[in-house]
Amino acid sequence: MSEREGTWNVARYLIHRLDQLGIGCLFGVPGNHLGPFLEVLAAERDAGRARLAWVGTPTEMGAGYAADGYARIHGIGAAAVTYSVGAFSLLNSVGGAYVEEVPLVAINATPTFEQWLNFREVGLMTSHMSPRFESNLEVYRQVTVDAQVITNSRLAPRQIDGALAACLAERRPVYLEVMEDTWKGPCAGPEGTIAPLPRASSPKLLAAAVEAAVEKIGASRRPIFWAGEETDRQRLADGLQALIEATALPFCTTIGAKSVLSENHPQFHGVYNGKASLPEVRRMFKEVADLRIGLGAWSTSKNLGGDVALGEDWIMAAHEGVSVGAKFFPKVQLGDFLRALRERLAAGQAHRAARSDYYQLGASGGLALPRSRQAFLASLASLRDAGPERPATGLTYDSFFARIDAFLEAATQGGGVEATNPYFVVSDAAFALLGSQNLRMVERQSYFAQNSWLAIGYSVGAVTGLKSARPTRRALVFVGDGSFQEICQELSTHTRLRHDSVIFVLNNQDFYGIEQMLVHPCYYAGQEAEAYYNLLHPWSYARLAEVFGSAATPMTGIVVADEDGLEQALRMIGDPAQPANRGPLLVHVRLQRQDYPAAIGYAVRDNCPPS
Ligand SMILES: Cc1ncc(C[n+]2csc(CCOP(=O)(O)OP(=O)(O)O)c2C)c(N)n1
């Protein structure tokens, strides 16, 4: 054994690499197989050789969401669990990160190599083993871009470096399975750093794609951009803004790319997601514009919201290729496409006519995004021409989010694209997402949601990582009651870390509202009964503060049942002197079971004509 080998082992090697990547938090749930790794971690920290901190979470799913949230801001995150029982629980979170293109490292600590040999040779199983020999590896292969099993410590450096390089290059999760007795096995020390090595575009296909796009844009009168999730995940905000400003054309975003640029940008024209968009956004995108240019936008059902046809009047650059109408150009990286398109469009005249046309239309009215609370509500109301009358008093989804919008606006400092805001938003799926999608987020990367995978409960787990990666801002989390029930234990991590996140639990009287809407929408038009399986067991959500808080780590829970209550809650949140702001604050918001955000009103209108 060389002298260098003697000072390194697999655990130390991996810790060093994670540290080099600037990962500050390793989220997870331990098990005996992970013990040696965590011992080395403590020793490395004590010796001042590592900053990586272990953050124990009550659930593996929560750890995975936290790592995902951390990665969305920091660029890469990590979670560590124990074999099978932990790994299978983590799987859903890693599946989400895979689909949403979030790079994270899933570390799975397994029984010893000796136990594996006993199993392989004579069938002797130990705890957590399945008779399917490589069950953990097999399932993780489905949701990662590299999956390694480390059984020989001397091979570990290559395996670890290869996996981490794949994680950065492919921007998706990787999996490292390490046997318990391998953690402290000797290996060579790390050399250099792990560089991101993304694939290059084909120069020929890039040029052809740009040529076809420029021709199509030149032939259109009014093109519009639609910035999508890849502009955020690939950190292309600057290139996107440069293209948008060079062309002076308006742009919308998907929800998944919401706040990739400041929503104060003068060319921003709202979040487009089909029939769920604000009416003026959809009109601009679908009717006024005659060409839609998707930039890293995914054609998921959530993004298209019931508008399904992509045809000749679309350009879509995503997933390493560009479609210009029916023509497809593979091997084109989005960053290269943005740059090359900007160079061509800035040099040409293609967009001029469109720009003046848009200005004329804007001047003739009807296309501006609503700014005031009243205008916002009026705009939403125009989406809602079916369903029962709203309650005369009390909160509705729409009035709640309009009030939150005003709250955010009042907290904004400065103006234009340089404006800042002390809050960022994390939205869960379902009505929370539909309600929060039009909040005006003035700062880049200040709105987060798992918009494609859509696992309910994501927000409450993810905010742990988001807040850890961005400690200077306060999180406002919007989560439905059913979604919250999936993940409530993770409040414990918020409390433990003394995070000051505000969790708004939107309780529509103990109901899976969106499920009702998707399967039996006519309930909302008073024509059907609620489905029994959408009824939740009621909880006293605010009292969870007693469960998860302590004198040293306070947490507060309150109930808000009407507009006055919401005003009081927002005053409390905005007042730094309030003791409730020293830790997490859970706001249990009472809404009506029959209520729904106007954005999903199309499901009622399209399916339930008045009888
Ligand atoms: C992990 C997971 N399980 C189940 C679902 C299916 N699902 C989607 S939305 C939803 C209901 C959410 O209910 P709630 O949080 O109360 O919000 P609401 O629909 O009332 O707005 C369910 C069960 C899912 N998306 N993710």
GROMACS .gro file of N, CA and C in nm, residues 257-324:
model
  204
  257ALA      N    1  -4.056   2.708  -1.512
  257ALA     CA    2  -3.949   2.806  -1.529
  257ALA      C    3  -3.991   2.940  -1.470
  258LYS      N    4  -4.098   2.938  -1.394
  258LYS     CA    5  -4.147   3.064  -1.336
  258LYS      C    6  -4.035   3.130  -1.256
  259SER      N    7  -4.012   3.255  -1.282
  259SER     CA    8  -3.909   3.338  -1.218
  259SER      C    9  -3.768   3.306  -1.266
  260VAL      N   10  -3.754   3.240  -1.380
  260VAL     CA   11  -3.618   3.223  -1.435
  260VAL      C   12  -3.560   3.361  -1.464
  261LEU      N   13  -3.645   3.455  -1.508
  261LEU     CA   14  -3.607   3.596  -1.515
  261LEU      C   15  -3.703   3.673  -1.424
  262SER      N   16  -3.662   3.793  -1.388
  262SER     CA   17  -3.751   3.874  -1.306
  262SER      C   18  -3.885   3.892  -1.378
  263GLU      N   19  -3.992   3.873  -1.305
  263GLU     CA   20  -4.125   3.893  -1.366
  263GLU      C   21  -4.160   4.042  -1.374
  264ASN      N   22  -4.066   4.126  -1.335
  264ASN     CA   23  -4.079   4.269  -1.361
  264ASN      C   24  -4.026   4.305  -1.498
  265HIS      N   25  -3.970   4.209  -1.566
  265HIS     CA   26  -3.911   4.241  -1.696
  265HIS      C   27  -4.020   4.298  -1.788
  266PRO      N   28  -3.991   4.411  -1.854
  266PRO     CA   29  -4.098   4.475  -1.933
  266PRO      C   30  -4.153   4.387  -2.045
  267GLN      N   31  -4.077   4.288  -2.088
  267GLN     CA   32  -4.127   4.201  -2.197
  267GLN      C   33  -4.197   4.076  -2.144
  268PHE      N   34  -4.202   4.061  -2.013
  268PHE     CA   35  -4.266   3.941  -1.956
  268PHE      C   36  -4.416   3.949  -1.974
  269HIS      N   37  -4.473   3.839  -2.023
  269HIS     CA   38  -4.617   3.841  -2.043
  269HIS      C   39  -4.688   3.725  -1.974
  270GLY      N   40  -4.637   3.685  -1.860
  270GLY     CA   41  -4.712   3.590  -1.777
  270GLY      C   42  -4.671   3.445  -1.794
  271VAL      N   43  -4.731   3.362  -1.708
  271VAL     CA   44  -4.709   3.218  -1.714
  271VAL      C   45  -4.814   3.160  -1.809
  272TYR      N   46  -4.765   3.093  -1.913
  272TYR     CA   47  -4.860   3.028  -2.004
  272TYR      C   48  -4.870   2.881  -1.970
  273ASN      N   49  -4.987   2.836  -1.937
  273ASN     CA   50  -5.011   2.691  -1.926
  273ASN      C   51  -5.153   2.660  -1.975
  274GLY      N   52  -5.169   2.687  -2.104
  274GLY     CA   53  -5.292   2.649  -2.173
  274GLY      C   54  -5.415   2.714  -2.114
  275LYS      N   55  -5.518   2.633  -2.099
  275LYS     CA   56  -5.646   2.688  -2.055
  275LYS      C   57  -5.640   2.736  -1.910
  276ALA      N   58  -5.535   2.698  -1.838
  276ALA     CA   59  -5.523   2.742  -1.699
  276ALA      C   60  -5.456   2.879  -1.687
  277SER      N   61  -5.417   2.937  -1.801
  277SER     CA   62  -5.350   3.068  -1.798
  277SER      C   63  -5.452   3.178  -1.770
  278LEU      N   64  -5.402   3.293  -1.725
  278LEU     CA   65  -5.488   3.411  -1.720
  278LEU      C   66  -5.538   3.439  -1.862
  279PRO      N   67  -5.661   3.490  -1.876
  279PRO     CA   68  -5.717   3.507  -2.011
  279PRO      C   69  -5.630   3.593  -2.101
  280GLU      N   70  -5.572   3.701  -2.046
  280GLU     CA   71  -5.491   3.788  -2.133
  280GLU      C   72  -5.361   3.720  -2.176
  281VAL      N   73  -5.313   3.629  -2.092
  281VAL     CA   74  -5.190   3.556  -2.129
  281VAL      C   75  -5.222   3.458  -2.241
  282ARG      N   76  -5.328   3.385  -2.226
  282ARG     CA   77  -5.363   3.285  -2.327
  282ARG      C   78  -5.396   3.353  -2.460
  283ARG      N   79  -5.468   3.465  -2.449
  283ARG     CA   80  -5.505   3.535  -2.572
  283ARG      C   81  -5.380   3.580  -2.646
  284MET      N   82  -5.289   3.640  -2.573
  284MET     CA   83  -5.164   3.686  -2.633
  284MET      C   84  -5.088   3.569  -2.696
  285PHE      N   85  -5.078   3.460  -2.619
  285PHE     CA   86  -4.994   3.347  -2.660
  285PHE      C   87  -5.055   3.270  -2.776
  286LYS      N   88  -5.186   3.250  -2.769
  286LYS     CA   89  -5.251   3.161  -2.866
  286LYS      C   90  -5.313   3.236  -2.984
  287GLU      N   91  -5.363   3.357  -2.958
  287GLU     CA   92  -5.440   3.424  -3.064
  287GLU      C   93  -5.364   3.540  -3.128
  288VAL      N   94  -5.303   3.623  -3.043
  288VAL     CA   95  -5.232   3.738  -3.100
  288VAL      C   96  -5.102   3.692  -3.165
  289ALA      N   97  -5.025   3.615  -3.091
  289ALA     CA   98  -4.901   3.563  -3.149
  289ALA      C   99  -4.935   3.461  -3.257
  290ASP      N  100  -4.853   3.458  -3.361
  290ASP     CA  101  -4.877   3.357  -3.465
  290ASP      C  102  -4.764   3.255  -3.472
  291LEU      N  103  -4.667   3.268  -3.381
  291LEU     CA  104  -4.558   3.169  -3.374
  291LEU      C  105  -4.509   3.163  -3.230
  292ARG      N  106  -4.503   3.042  -3.176
  292ARG     CA  107  -4.460   3.023  -3.038
  292ARG      C  108  -4.323   2.957  -3.038
  293ILE      N  109  -4.229   3.018  -2.965
  293ILE     CA  110  -4.092   2.965  -2.966
  293ILE      C  111  -4.059   2.915  -2.826
  294GLY      N  112  -4.069   2.784  -2.809
  294GLY     CA  113  -4.038   2.724  -2.678
  294GLY      C  114  -3.888   2.714  -2.660
  295LEU      N  115  -3.839   2.766  -2.549
  295LEU     CA  116  -3.694   2.762  -2.520
  295LEU      C  117  -3.674   2.680  -2.393
  296GLY      N  118  -3.645   2.552  -2.409
  296GLY     CA  119  -3.628   2.466  -2.292
  296GLY      C  120  -3.760   2.433  -2.225
  297ALA      N  121  -3.870   2.456  -2.295
  297ALA     CA  122  -4.003   2.429  -2.238
  297ALA      C  123  -4.045   2.286  -2.271
  298TRP      N  124  -4.101   2.219  -2.173
  298TRP     CA  125  -4.143   2.080  -2.195
  298TRP      C  126  -4.294   2.077  -2.226
  299SER      N  127  -4.329   1.992  -2.321
  299SER     CA  128  -4.471   1.986  -2.358
  299SER      C  129  -4.544   1.885  -2.270
  300THR      N  130  -4.543   1.911  -2.139
  300THR     CA  131  -4.618   1.827  -2.045
  300THR      C  132  -4.762   1.875  -2.039
  301SER      N  133  -4.849   1.790  -1.986
  301SER     CA  134  -4.990   1.829  -1.979
  301SER      C  135  -5.007   1.951  -1.888
  302LYS      N  136  -4.926   1.960  -1.783
  302LYS     CA  137  -4.938   2.075  -1.692
  302LYS      C  138  -4.900   2.204  -1.764
  303ASN      N  139  -4.799   2.196  -1.849
  303ASN     CA  140  -4.754   2.316  -1.919
  303ASN      C  141  -4.851   2.356  -2.029
  304LEU      N  142  -4.919   2.258  -2.087
  304LEU     CA  143  -5.008   2.291  -2.198
  304LEU      C  144  -5.153   2.307  -2.154
  305GLY      N  145  -5.183   2.263  -2.031
  305GLY     CA  146  -5.314   2.289  -1.970
  305GLY      C  147  -5.432   2.269  -2.064
  306GLY      N  148  -5.441   2.155  -2.128
  306GLY     CA  149  -5.559   2.128  -2.210
  306GLY      C  150  -5.543   2.172  -2.355
  307ASP      N  151  -5.438   2.253  -2.385
  307ASP     CA  152  -5.409   2.289  -2.525
  307ASP      C  153  -5.308   2.188  -2.574
  308VAL      N  154  -5.349   2.097  -2.660
  308VAL     CA  155  -5.257   1.988  -2.690
  308VAL      C  156  -5.176   2.002  -2.819
  309ALA      N  157  -5.224   2.076  -2.914
  309ALA     CA  158  -5.161   2.070  -3.045
  309ALA      C  159  -5.035   2.156  -3.054
  310LEU      N  160  -4.922   2.093  -3.086
  310LEU     CA  161  -4.803   2.167  -3.126
  310LEU      C  162  -4.792   2.143  -3.276
  311GLY      N  163  -4.786   2.247  -3.355
  311GLY     CA  164  -4.787   2.224  -3.500
  311GLY      C  165  -4.688   2.312  -3.571
  312GLU      N  166  -4.722   2.351  -3.692
  312GLU     CA  167  -4.631   2.430  -3.775
  312GLU      C  168  -4.604   2.568  -3.715
  313ASP      N  169  -4.694   2.613  -3.627
  313ASP     CA  170  -4.674   2.746  -3.569
  313ASP      C  171  -4.599   2.738  -3.435
  314TRP      N  172  -4.515   2.638  -3.422
  314TRP     CA  173  -4.433   2.624  -3.301
  314TRP      C  174  -4.288   2.597  -3.339
  315ILE      N  175  -4.199   2.653  -3.259
  315ILE     CA  176  -4.059   2.609  -3.256
  315ILE      C  177  -4.037   2.559  -3.114
  316MET      N  178  -3.979   2.442  -3.098
  316MET     CA  179  -3.955   2.390  -2.962
  316MET      C  180  -3.810   2.344  -2.951
  317ALA      N  181  -3.735   2.413  -2.865
  317ALA     CA  182  -3.596   2.372  -2.839
  317ALA      C  183  -3.593   2.311  -2.700
  318ALA      N  184  -3.570   2.181  -2.693
  318ALA     CA  185  -3.566   2.113  -2.562
  318ALA      C  186  -3.508   1.974  -2.583
  319HIS      N  187  -3.462   1.914  -2.471
  319HIS     CA  188  -3.411   1.777  -2.475
  319HIS      C  189  -3.305   1.759  -2.584
  320GLU      N  190  -3.217   1.855  -2.595
  320GLU     CA  191  -3.101   1.848  -2.684
  320GLU      C  192  -3.137   1.841  -2.832
  321GLY      N  193  -3.247   1.903  -2.867
  321GLY     CA  194  -3.286   1.909  -3.008
  321GLY      C  195  -3.380   2.027  -3.030
  322VAL      N  196  -3.403   2.058  -3.157
  322VAL     CA  197  -3.492   2.169  -3.191
  322VAL      C  198  -3.591   2.122  -3.296
  323SER      N  199  -3.720   2.145  -3.269
  323SER     CA  200  -3.823   2.120  -3.371
  323SER      C  201  -3.865   2.256  -3.427
  324VAL      N  202  -3.862   2.267  -3.557
  324VAL     CA  203  -3.913   2.388  -3.622
  324VAL      C  204  -4.030   2.340  -3.706
   0.00000   0.00000   0.00000
